[in-house]
GROMACS .gro file of C-alpha atoms in nm:
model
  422
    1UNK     CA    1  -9.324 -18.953 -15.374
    2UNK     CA    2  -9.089 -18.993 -15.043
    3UNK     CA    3  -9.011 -18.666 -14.846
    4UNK     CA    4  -8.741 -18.555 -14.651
    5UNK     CA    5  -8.939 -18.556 -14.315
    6UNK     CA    6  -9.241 -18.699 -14.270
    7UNK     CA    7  -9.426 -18.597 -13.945
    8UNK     CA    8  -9.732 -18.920 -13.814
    9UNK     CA    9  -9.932 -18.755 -13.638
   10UNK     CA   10 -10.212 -18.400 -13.717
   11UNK     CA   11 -10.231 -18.316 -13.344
   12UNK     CA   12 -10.160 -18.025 -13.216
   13UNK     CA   13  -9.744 -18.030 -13.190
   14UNK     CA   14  -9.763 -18.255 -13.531
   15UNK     CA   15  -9.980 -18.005 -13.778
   16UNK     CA   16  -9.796 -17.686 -13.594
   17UNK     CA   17  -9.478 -17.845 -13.691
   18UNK     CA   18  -9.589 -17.900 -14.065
   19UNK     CA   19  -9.767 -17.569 -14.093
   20UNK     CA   20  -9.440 -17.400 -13.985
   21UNK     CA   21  -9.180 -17.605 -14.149
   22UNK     CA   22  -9.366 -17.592 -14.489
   23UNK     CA   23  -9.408 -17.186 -14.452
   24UNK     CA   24  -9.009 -17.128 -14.326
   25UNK     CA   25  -8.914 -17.370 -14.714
   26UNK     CA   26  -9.182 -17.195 -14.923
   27UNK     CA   27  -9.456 -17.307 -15.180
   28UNK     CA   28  -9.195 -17.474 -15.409
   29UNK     CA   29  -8.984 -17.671 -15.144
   30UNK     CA   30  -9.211 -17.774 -14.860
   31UNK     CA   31  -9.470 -17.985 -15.022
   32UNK     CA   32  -9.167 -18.163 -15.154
   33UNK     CA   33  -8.973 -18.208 -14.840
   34UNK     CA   34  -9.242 -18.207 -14.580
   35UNK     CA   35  -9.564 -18.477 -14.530
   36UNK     CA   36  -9.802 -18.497 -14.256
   37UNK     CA   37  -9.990 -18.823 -14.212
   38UNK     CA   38 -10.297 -18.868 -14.032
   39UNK     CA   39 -10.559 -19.164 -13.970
   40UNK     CA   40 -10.859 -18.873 -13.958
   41UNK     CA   41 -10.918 -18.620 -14.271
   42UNK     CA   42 -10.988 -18.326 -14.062
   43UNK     CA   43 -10.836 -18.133 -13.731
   44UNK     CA   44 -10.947 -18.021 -13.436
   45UNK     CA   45 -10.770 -17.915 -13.091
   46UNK     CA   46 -10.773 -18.188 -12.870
   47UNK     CA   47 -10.852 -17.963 -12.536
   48UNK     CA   48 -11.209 -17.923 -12.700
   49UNK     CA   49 -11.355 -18.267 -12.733
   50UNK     CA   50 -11.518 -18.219 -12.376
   51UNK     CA   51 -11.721 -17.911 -12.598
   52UNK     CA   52 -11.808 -18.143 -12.846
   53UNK     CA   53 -11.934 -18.431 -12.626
   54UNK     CA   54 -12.137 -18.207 -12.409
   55UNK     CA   55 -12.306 -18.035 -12.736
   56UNK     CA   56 -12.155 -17.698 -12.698
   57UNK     CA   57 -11.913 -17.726 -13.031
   58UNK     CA   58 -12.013 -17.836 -13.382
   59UNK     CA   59 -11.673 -18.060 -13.497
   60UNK     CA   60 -11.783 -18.054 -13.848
   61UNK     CA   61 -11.794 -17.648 -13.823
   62UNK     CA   62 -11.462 -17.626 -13.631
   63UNK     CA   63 -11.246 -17.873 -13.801
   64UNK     CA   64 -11.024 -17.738 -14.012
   65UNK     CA   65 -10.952 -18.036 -14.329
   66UNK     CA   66 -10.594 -18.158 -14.366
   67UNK     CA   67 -10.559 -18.115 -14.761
   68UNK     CA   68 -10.688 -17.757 -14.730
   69UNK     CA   69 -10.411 -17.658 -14.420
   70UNK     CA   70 -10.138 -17.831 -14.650
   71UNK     CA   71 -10.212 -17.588 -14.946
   72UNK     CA   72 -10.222 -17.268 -14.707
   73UNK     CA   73  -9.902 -17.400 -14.526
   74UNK     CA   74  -9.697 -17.540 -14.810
   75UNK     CA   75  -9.630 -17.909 -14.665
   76UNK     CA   76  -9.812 -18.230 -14.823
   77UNK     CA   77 -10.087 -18.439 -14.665
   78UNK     CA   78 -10.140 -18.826 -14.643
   79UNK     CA   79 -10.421 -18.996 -14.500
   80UNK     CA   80 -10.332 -19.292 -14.297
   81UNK     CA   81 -10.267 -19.509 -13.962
   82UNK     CA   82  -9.921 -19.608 -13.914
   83UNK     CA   83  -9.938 -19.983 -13.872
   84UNK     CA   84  -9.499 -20.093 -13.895
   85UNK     CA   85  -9.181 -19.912 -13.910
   86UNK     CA   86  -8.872 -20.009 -14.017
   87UNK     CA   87  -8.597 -19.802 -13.918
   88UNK     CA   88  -8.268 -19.979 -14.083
   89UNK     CA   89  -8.429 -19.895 -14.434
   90UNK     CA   90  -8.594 -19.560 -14.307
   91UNK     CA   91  -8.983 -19.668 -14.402
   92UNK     CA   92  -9.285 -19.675 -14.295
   93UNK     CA   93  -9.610 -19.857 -14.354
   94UNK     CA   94  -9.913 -19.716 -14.327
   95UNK     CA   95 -10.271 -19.960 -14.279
   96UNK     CA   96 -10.538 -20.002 -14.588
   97UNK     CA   97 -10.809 -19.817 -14.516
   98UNK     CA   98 -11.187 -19.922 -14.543
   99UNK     CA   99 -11.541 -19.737 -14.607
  100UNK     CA  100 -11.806 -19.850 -14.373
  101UNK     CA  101 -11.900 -20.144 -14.560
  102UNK     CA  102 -11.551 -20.293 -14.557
  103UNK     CA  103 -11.479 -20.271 -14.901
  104UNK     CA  104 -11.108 -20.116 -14.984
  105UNK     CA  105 -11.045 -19.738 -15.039
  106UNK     CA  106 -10.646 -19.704 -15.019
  107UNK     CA  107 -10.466 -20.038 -15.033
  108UNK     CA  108 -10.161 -20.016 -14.742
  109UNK     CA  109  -9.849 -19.834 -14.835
  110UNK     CA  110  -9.485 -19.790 -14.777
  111UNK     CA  111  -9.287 -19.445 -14.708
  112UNK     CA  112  -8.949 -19.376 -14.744
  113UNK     CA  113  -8.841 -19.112 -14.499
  114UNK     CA  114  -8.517 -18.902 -14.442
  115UNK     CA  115  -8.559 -18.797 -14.084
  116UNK     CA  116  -8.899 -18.891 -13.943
  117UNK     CA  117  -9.111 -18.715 -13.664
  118UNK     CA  118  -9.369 -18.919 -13.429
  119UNK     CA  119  -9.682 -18.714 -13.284
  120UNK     CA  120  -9.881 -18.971 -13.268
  121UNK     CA  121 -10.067 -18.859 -12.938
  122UNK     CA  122 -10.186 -19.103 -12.624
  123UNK     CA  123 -10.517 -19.209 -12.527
  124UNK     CA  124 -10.673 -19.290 -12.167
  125UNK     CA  125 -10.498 -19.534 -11.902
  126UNK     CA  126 -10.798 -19.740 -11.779
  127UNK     CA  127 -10.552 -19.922 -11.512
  128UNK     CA  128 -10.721 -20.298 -11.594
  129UNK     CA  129 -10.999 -20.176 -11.392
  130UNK     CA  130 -11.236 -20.413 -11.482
  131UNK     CA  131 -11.562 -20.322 -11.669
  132UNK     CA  132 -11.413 -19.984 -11.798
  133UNK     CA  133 -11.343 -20.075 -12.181
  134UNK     CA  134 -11.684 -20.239 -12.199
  135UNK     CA  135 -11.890 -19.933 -11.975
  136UNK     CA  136 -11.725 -19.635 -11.977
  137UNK     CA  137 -11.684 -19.376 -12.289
  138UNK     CA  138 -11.331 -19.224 -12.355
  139UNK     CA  139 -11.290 -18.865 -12.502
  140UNK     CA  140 -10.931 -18.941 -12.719
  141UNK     CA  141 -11.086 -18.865 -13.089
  142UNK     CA  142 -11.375 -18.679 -13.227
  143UNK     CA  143 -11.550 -18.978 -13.266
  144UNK     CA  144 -11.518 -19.052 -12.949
  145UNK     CA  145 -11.655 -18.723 -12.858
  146UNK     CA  146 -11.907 -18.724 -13.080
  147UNK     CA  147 -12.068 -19.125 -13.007
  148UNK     CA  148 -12.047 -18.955 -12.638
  149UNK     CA  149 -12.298 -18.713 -12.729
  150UNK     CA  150 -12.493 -18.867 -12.923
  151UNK     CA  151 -12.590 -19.086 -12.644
  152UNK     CA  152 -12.572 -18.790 -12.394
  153UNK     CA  153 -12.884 -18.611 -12.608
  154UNK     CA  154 -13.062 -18.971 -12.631
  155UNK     CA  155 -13.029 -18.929 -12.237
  156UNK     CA  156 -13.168 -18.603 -12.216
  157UNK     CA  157 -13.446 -18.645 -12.431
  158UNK     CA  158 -13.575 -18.951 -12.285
  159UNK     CA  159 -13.581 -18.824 -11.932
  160UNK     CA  160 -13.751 -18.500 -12.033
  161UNK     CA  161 -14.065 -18.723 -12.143
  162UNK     CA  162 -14.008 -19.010 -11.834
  163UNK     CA  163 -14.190 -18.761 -11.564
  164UNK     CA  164 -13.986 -18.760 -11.223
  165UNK     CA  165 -13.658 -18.903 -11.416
  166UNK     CA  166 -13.324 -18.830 -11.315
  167UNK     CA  167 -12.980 -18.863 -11.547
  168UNK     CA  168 -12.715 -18.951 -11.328
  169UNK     CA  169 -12.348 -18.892 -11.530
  170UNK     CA  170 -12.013 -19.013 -11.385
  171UNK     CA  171 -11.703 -18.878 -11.516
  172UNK     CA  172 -11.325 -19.054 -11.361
  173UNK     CA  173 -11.051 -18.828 -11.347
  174UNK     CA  174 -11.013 -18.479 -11.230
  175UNK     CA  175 -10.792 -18.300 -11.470
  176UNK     CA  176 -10.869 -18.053 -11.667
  177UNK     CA  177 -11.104 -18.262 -11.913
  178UNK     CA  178 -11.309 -18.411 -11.637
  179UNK     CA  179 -11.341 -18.056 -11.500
  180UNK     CA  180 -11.446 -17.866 -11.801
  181UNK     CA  181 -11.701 -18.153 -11.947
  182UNK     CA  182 -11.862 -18.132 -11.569
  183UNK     CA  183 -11.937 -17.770 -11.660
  184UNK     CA  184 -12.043 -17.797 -11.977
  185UNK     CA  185 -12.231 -18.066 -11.914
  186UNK     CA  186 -12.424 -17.860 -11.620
  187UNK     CA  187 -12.492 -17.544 -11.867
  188UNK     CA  188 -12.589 -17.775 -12.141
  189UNK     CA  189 -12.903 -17.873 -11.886
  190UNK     CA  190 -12.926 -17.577 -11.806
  191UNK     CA  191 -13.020 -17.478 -12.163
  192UNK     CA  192 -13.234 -17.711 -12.235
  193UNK     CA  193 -13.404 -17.700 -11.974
  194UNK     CA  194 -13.531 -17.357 -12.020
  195UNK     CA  195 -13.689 -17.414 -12.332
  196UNK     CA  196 -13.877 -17.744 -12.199
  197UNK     CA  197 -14.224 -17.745 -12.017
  198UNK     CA  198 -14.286 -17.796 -11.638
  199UNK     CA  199 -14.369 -18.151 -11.705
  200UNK     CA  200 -14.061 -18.206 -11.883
  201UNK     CA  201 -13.798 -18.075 -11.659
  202UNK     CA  202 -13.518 -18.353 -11.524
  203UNK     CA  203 -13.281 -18.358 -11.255
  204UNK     CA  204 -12.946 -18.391 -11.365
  205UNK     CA  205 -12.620 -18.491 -11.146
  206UNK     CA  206 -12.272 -18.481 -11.220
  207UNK     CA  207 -12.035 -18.656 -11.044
  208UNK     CA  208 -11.658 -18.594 -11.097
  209UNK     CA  209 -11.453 -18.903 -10.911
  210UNK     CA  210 -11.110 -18.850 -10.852
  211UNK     CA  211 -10.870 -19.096 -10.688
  212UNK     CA  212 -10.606 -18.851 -10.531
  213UNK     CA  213 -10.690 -18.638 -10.251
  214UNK     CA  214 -10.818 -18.324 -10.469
  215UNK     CA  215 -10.915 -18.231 -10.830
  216UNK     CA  216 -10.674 -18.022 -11.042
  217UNK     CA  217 -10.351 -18.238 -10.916
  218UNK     CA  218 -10.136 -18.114 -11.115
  219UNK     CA  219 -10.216 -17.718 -11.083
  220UNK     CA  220 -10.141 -17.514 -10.791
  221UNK     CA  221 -10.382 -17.578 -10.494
  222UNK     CA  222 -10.494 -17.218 -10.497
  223UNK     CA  223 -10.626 -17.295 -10.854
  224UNK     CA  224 -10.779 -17.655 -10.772
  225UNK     CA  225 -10.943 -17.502 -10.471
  226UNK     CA  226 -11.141 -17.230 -10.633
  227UNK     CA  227 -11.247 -17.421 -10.904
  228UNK     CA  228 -11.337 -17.691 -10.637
  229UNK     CA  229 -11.546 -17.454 -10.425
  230UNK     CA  230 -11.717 -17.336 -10.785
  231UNK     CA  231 -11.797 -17.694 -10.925
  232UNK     CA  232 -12.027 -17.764 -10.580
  233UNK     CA  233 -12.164 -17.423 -10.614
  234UNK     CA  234 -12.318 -17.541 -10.916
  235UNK     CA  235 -12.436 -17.860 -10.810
  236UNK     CA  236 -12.123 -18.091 -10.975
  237UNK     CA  237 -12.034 -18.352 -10.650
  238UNK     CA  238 -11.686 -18.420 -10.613
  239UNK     CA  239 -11.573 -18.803 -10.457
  240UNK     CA  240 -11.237 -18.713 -10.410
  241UNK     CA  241 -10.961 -19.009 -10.275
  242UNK     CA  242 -11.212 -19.248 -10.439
  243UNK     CA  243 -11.060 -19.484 -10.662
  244UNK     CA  244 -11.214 -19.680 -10.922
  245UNK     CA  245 -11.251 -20.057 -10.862
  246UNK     CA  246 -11.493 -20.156 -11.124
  247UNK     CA  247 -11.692 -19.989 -11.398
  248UNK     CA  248 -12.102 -20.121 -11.448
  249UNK     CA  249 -12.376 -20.015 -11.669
  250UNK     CA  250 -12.549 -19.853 -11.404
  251UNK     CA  251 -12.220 -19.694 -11.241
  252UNK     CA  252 -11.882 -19.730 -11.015
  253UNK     CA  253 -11.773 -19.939 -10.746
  254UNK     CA  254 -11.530 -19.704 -10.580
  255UNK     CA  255 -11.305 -19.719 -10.237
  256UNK     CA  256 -11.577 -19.521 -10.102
  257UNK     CA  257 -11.850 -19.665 -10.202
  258UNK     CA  258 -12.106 -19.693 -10.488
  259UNK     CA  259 -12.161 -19.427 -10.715
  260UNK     CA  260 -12.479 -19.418 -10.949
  261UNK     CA  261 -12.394 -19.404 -11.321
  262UNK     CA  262 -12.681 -19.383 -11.614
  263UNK     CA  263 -12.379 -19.250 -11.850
  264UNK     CA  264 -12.003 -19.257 -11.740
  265UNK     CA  265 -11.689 -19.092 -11.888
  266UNK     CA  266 -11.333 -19.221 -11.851
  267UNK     CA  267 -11.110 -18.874 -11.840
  268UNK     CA  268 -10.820 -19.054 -11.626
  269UNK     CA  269 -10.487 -19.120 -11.716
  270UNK     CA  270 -10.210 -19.097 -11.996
  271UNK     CA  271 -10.131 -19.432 -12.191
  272UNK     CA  272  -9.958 -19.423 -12.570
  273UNK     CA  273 -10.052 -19.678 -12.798
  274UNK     CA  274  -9.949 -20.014 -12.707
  275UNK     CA  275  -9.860 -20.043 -13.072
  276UNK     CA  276  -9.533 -19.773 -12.969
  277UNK     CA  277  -9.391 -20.120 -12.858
  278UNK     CA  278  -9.355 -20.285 -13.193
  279UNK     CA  279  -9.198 -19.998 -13.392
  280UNK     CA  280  -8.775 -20.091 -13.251
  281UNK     CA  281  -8.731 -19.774 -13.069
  282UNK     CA  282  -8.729 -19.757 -12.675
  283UNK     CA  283  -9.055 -19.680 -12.530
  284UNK     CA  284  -9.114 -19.574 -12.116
  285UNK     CA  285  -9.393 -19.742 -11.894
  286UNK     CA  286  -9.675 -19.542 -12.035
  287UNK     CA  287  -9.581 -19.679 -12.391
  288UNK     CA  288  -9.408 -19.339 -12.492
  289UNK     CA  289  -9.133 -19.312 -12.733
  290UNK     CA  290  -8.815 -19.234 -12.459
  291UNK     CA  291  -8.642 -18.892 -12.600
  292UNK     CA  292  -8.331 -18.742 -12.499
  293UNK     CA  293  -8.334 -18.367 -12.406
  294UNK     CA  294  -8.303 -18.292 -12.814
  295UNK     CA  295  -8.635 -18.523 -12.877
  296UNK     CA  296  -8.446 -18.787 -12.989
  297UNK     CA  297  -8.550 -19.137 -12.964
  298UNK     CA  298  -8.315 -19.431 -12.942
  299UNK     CA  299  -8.293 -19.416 -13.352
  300UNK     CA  300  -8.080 -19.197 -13.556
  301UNK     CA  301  -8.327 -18.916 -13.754
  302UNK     CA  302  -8.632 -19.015 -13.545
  303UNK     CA  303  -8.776 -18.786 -13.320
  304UNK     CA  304  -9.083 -18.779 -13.097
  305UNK     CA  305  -9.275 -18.498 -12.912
  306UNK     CA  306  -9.638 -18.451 -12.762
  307UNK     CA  307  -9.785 -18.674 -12.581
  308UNK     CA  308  -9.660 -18.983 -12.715
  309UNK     CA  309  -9.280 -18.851 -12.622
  310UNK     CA  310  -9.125 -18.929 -12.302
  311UNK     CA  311  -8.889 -18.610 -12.284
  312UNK     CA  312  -8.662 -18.553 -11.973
  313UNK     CA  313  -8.734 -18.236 -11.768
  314UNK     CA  314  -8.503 -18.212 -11.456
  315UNK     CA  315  -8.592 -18.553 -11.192
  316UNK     CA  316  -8.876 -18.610 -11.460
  317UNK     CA  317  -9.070 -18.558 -11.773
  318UNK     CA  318  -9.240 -18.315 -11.974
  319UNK     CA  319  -9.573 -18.325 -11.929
  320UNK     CA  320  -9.859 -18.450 -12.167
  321UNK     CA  321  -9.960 -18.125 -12.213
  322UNK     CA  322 -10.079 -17.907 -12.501
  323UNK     CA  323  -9.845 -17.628 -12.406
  324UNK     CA  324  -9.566 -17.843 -12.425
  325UNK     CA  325  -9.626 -17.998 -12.757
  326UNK     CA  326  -9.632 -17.645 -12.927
  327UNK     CA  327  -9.324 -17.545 -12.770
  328UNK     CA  328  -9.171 -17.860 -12.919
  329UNK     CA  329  -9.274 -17.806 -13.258
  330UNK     CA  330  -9.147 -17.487 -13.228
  331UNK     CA  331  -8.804 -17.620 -13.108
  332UNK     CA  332  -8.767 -17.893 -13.408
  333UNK     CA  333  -8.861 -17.663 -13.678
  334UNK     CA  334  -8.547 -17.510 -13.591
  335UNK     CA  335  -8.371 -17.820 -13.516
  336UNK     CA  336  -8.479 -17.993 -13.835
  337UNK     CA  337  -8.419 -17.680 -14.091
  338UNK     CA  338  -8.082 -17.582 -13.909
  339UNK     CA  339  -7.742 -17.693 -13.953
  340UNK     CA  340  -7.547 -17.768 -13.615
  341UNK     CA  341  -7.652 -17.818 -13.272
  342UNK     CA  342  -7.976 -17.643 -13.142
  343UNK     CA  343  -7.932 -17.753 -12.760
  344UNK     CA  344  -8.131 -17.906 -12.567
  345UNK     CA  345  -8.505 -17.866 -12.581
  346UNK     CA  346  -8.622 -17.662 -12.236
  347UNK     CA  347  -8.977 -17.703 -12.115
  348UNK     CA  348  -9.105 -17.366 -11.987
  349UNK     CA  349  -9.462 -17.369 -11.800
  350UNK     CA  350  -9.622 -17.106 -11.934
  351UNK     CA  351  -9.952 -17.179 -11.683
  352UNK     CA  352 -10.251 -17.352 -11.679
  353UNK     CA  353 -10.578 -17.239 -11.726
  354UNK     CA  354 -10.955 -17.395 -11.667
  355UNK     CA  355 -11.250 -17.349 -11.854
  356UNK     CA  356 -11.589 -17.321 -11.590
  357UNK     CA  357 -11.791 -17.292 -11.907
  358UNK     CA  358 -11.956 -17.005 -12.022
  359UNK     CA  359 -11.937 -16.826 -11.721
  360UNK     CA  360 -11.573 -16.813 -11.663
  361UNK     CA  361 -11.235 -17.008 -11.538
  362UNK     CA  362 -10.991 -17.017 -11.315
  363UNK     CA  363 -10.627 -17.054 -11.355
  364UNK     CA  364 -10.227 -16.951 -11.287
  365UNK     CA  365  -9.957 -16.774 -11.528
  366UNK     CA  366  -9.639 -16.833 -11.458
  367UNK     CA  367  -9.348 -16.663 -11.538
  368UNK     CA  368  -9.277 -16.331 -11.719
  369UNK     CA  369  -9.383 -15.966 -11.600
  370UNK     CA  370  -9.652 -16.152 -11.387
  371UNK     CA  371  -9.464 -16.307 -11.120
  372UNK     CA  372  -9.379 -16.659 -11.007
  373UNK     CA  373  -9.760 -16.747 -10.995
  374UNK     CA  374 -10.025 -16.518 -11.080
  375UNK     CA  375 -10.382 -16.611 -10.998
  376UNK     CA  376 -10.637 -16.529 -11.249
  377UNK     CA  377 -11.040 -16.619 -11.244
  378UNK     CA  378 -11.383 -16.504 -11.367
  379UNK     CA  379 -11.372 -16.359 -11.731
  380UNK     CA  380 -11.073 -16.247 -11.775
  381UNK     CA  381 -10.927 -16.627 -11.725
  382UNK     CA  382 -11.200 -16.720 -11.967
  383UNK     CA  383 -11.081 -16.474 -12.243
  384UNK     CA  384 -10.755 -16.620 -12.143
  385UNK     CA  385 -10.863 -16.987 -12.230
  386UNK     CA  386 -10.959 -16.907 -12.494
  387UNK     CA  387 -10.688 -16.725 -12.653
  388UNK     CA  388 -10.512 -16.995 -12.587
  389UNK     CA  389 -10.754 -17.175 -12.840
  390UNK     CA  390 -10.741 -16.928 -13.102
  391UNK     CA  391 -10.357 -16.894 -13.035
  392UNK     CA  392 -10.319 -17.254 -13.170
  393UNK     CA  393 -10.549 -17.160 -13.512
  394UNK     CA  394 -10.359 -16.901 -13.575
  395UNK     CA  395 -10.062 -17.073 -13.583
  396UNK     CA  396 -10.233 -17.331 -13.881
  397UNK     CA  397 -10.414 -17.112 -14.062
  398UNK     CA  398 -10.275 -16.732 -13.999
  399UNK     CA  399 -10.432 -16.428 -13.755
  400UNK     CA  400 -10.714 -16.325 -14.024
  401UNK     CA  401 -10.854 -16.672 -14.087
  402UNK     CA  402 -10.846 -16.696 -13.694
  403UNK     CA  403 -11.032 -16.379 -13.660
  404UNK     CA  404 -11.301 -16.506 -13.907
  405UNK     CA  405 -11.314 -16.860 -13.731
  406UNK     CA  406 -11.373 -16.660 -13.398
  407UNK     CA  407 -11.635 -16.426 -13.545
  408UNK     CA  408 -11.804 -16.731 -13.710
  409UNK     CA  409 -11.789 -16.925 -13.370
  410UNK     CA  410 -11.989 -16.646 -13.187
  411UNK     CA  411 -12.206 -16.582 -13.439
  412UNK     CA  412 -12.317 -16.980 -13.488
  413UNK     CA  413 -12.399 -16.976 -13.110
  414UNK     CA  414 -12.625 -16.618 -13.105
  415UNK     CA  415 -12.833 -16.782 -13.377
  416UNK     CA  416 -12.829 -17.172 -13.248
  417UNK     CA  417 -12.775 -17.155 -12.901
  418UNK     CA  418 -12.505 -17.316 -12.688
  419UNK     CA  419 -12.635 -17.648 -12.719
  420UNK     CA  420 -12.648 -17.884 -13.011
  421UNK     CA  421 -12.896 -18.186 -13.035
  422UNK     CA  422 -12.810 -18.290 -13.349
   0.00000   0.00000   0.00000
């Protein structure tokens, strides 16, 4: 059946958009007018992969499964890659999909679409430094997350039982991702490490390599400067102004030097699908779909938002951040369901907060009764963070469900512990 708009893309902007269209038309009208496609059957916010590669979140007990948010939110679900687009007859085609022994489960398909909506997201820019596809491990999926620490507990089990071993970890880029999965990755140790033997202990260092002049770039120096002066304090090194020549098994060549790698993350850089090229819309540098200030792209009735949007904000654009992509869904669910012009989409920076693990965060709010730039840290910018998170859930799947999620979350981690080796 063909719907009115079809949204590519479950991400965060893409499933909030679905959830809230389908609940604004109802149980009769929005699984008729509204479908979500996604190549993955079940969601989780992106900002926690780093939790799930370092072992301190079970995906398969946070996801939340596609079908299961389309009932609750009245839109329809299809599962599915978008592999062509043809936007003089208004269709899509979406890739066959095959089980792991290559034999065919859904043979590829063709949408019709009224107005369509792309959220399809953006993975890591490696820059063509050599030996980084073949070396490094990206965080852009769960499974990426999860083949990340699956190797990670290989790692830490064989040097508890190699006496006098120590796991060197490398992780490029110094955003917010880089930052947290430096943290977890030291707690994660940590735990472990108390329940192993003298003879088993092993040394762990964490490197975080950053090419600009500090971490954090893109949050206020205050911010990046405490959260700086707590990474050292808990034994993470920081090679700032080091940039990445070329990526080996056993670690980096940087412009300072050589860094020792056993395992190395790649948590630098925003580049959209390559694929964004092929589709007959106008697409920016970093492969994003260019928007005008009503998330437009260069095609009547498609729009783009998240990351895989270039949208205009003032001199530049809004940024690939999670923040942004929930105030845009917000913005076309009125757009789409109204008659009329709804003005231009406005970007407001709400703040940005850091997770420092368990133990707390650091981080800015801007705006509102709190002033131009309110510094918060410890706990309370950990209860912040994650509010944040469980501001997103509730959104999908409604404040008691949240509350229950939450609940369930702390629970899980009195009885298991904060890490996973599994």
């Amino acid at each position: 059946m063909d719907h009115e708009i079809v949204i590519v893309g479950g991400g965060a902007g893409g499933l909030e958009l679905a959830a809230r269209l389908g609940r604004a038309l109802g149980r009769k009208e929005g699984p008729r007018r509204v479908l979500l496609i996604d190549r993955t059957i079940f969601h989780l916010w992106k900002p926690s992969l780093h939790e799930v590669a370092a072992g301190s979140l079970d995906s398969h007990q946070e996801g939340l499964a596609y079908p299961l948010l389309a009932r609750r939110n009245h839109f329809s679900f299809a599962f599915g890659d978008l592999e062509g687009l043809d936007v003089a007859e208004k269709s899509l085609s979406l890739a066959e999909v095959r089980d792991d022994d290559g034999r065919v489960l859904i043979p590829p398909r063709t949408l019709a679409y009224d107005r369509l909506v792309l959220a399809t997201g953006s993975g890591s820019n490696l820059f063509n430094t050599p030996g980084a596809a073949e070396h490094a491990h990206l965080l852009e999926d769960v499974a990426d997350a999860e083949a990340f620490n699956r190797r990670l507990t290989g790692a830490f089990l064989a040097s508890a039982y190699a006496p006098g071993q120590r796991l060197d970890i490398a992780i490029v880029g110094a955003g917010a991702t880089g930052v947290e999965l430096s943290t977890e990755l030291i707690e994660g140790h940590r735990a472990l490490s108390a329940g192993l033997g003298a003879h088993q202990k092993f040394d762990l260092g964490v490197t975080v390599v950053e090419a600009g002049p500090r971490i954090l770039g893109g949050l206020p120096e205050t911010v990046a400067a405490k959260a700086a002066r707590e990474l050292e304090r808990r034994g993470v090194t920081l090679a700032v102004n080091a940039k990445v020549e070329q990526v080996a098994a056993d670690g980096l060549q940087t412009s300072r030097g050589w860094i020792r790698s056993d395992l190395t993350v790649w948590a630098a850089g925003v580049l959209a699908s390559p694929r964004n090229r092929n589709f007959g819309l106008e697409t920016g540098p970093l492969n994003q779909f260019v928007t005008d200030d009503r998330l437009r792209t260069s095609v009547p009735d498609v729009y783009a938002m998240g990351d895989c949007a270039q949208a205009p904000r003032g001199d530049g654009f809004v940024p690939a951040r999670a923040q942004a992509a929930a105030q845009q869904a917000r913005y076309l669910t009125r757009a789409l369901l109204k008659a009329g012009d709804p003005g231009p989409y406005v970007y407001r920076d709400r703040g940005s907060l850091v997770s420092l693990g368990s133990e707390g965060g650091v981080g800015s709010l801007m705006g509102g009764l709190v002033g131009p730039n309110f510094l918060i840290e410890g706990w309370l910018a950990r209860q912040a963070y994650m509010g944040l998170h469980l501001d997103h859930y509730r959104a999908v799947i409604g404040l008691r469900r949240t509350a229950l999620l939450a609940l369930s979350r702390l629970l899980m981690r009195r009885v298991s512990g904060r890490l996973k080796l599994h």
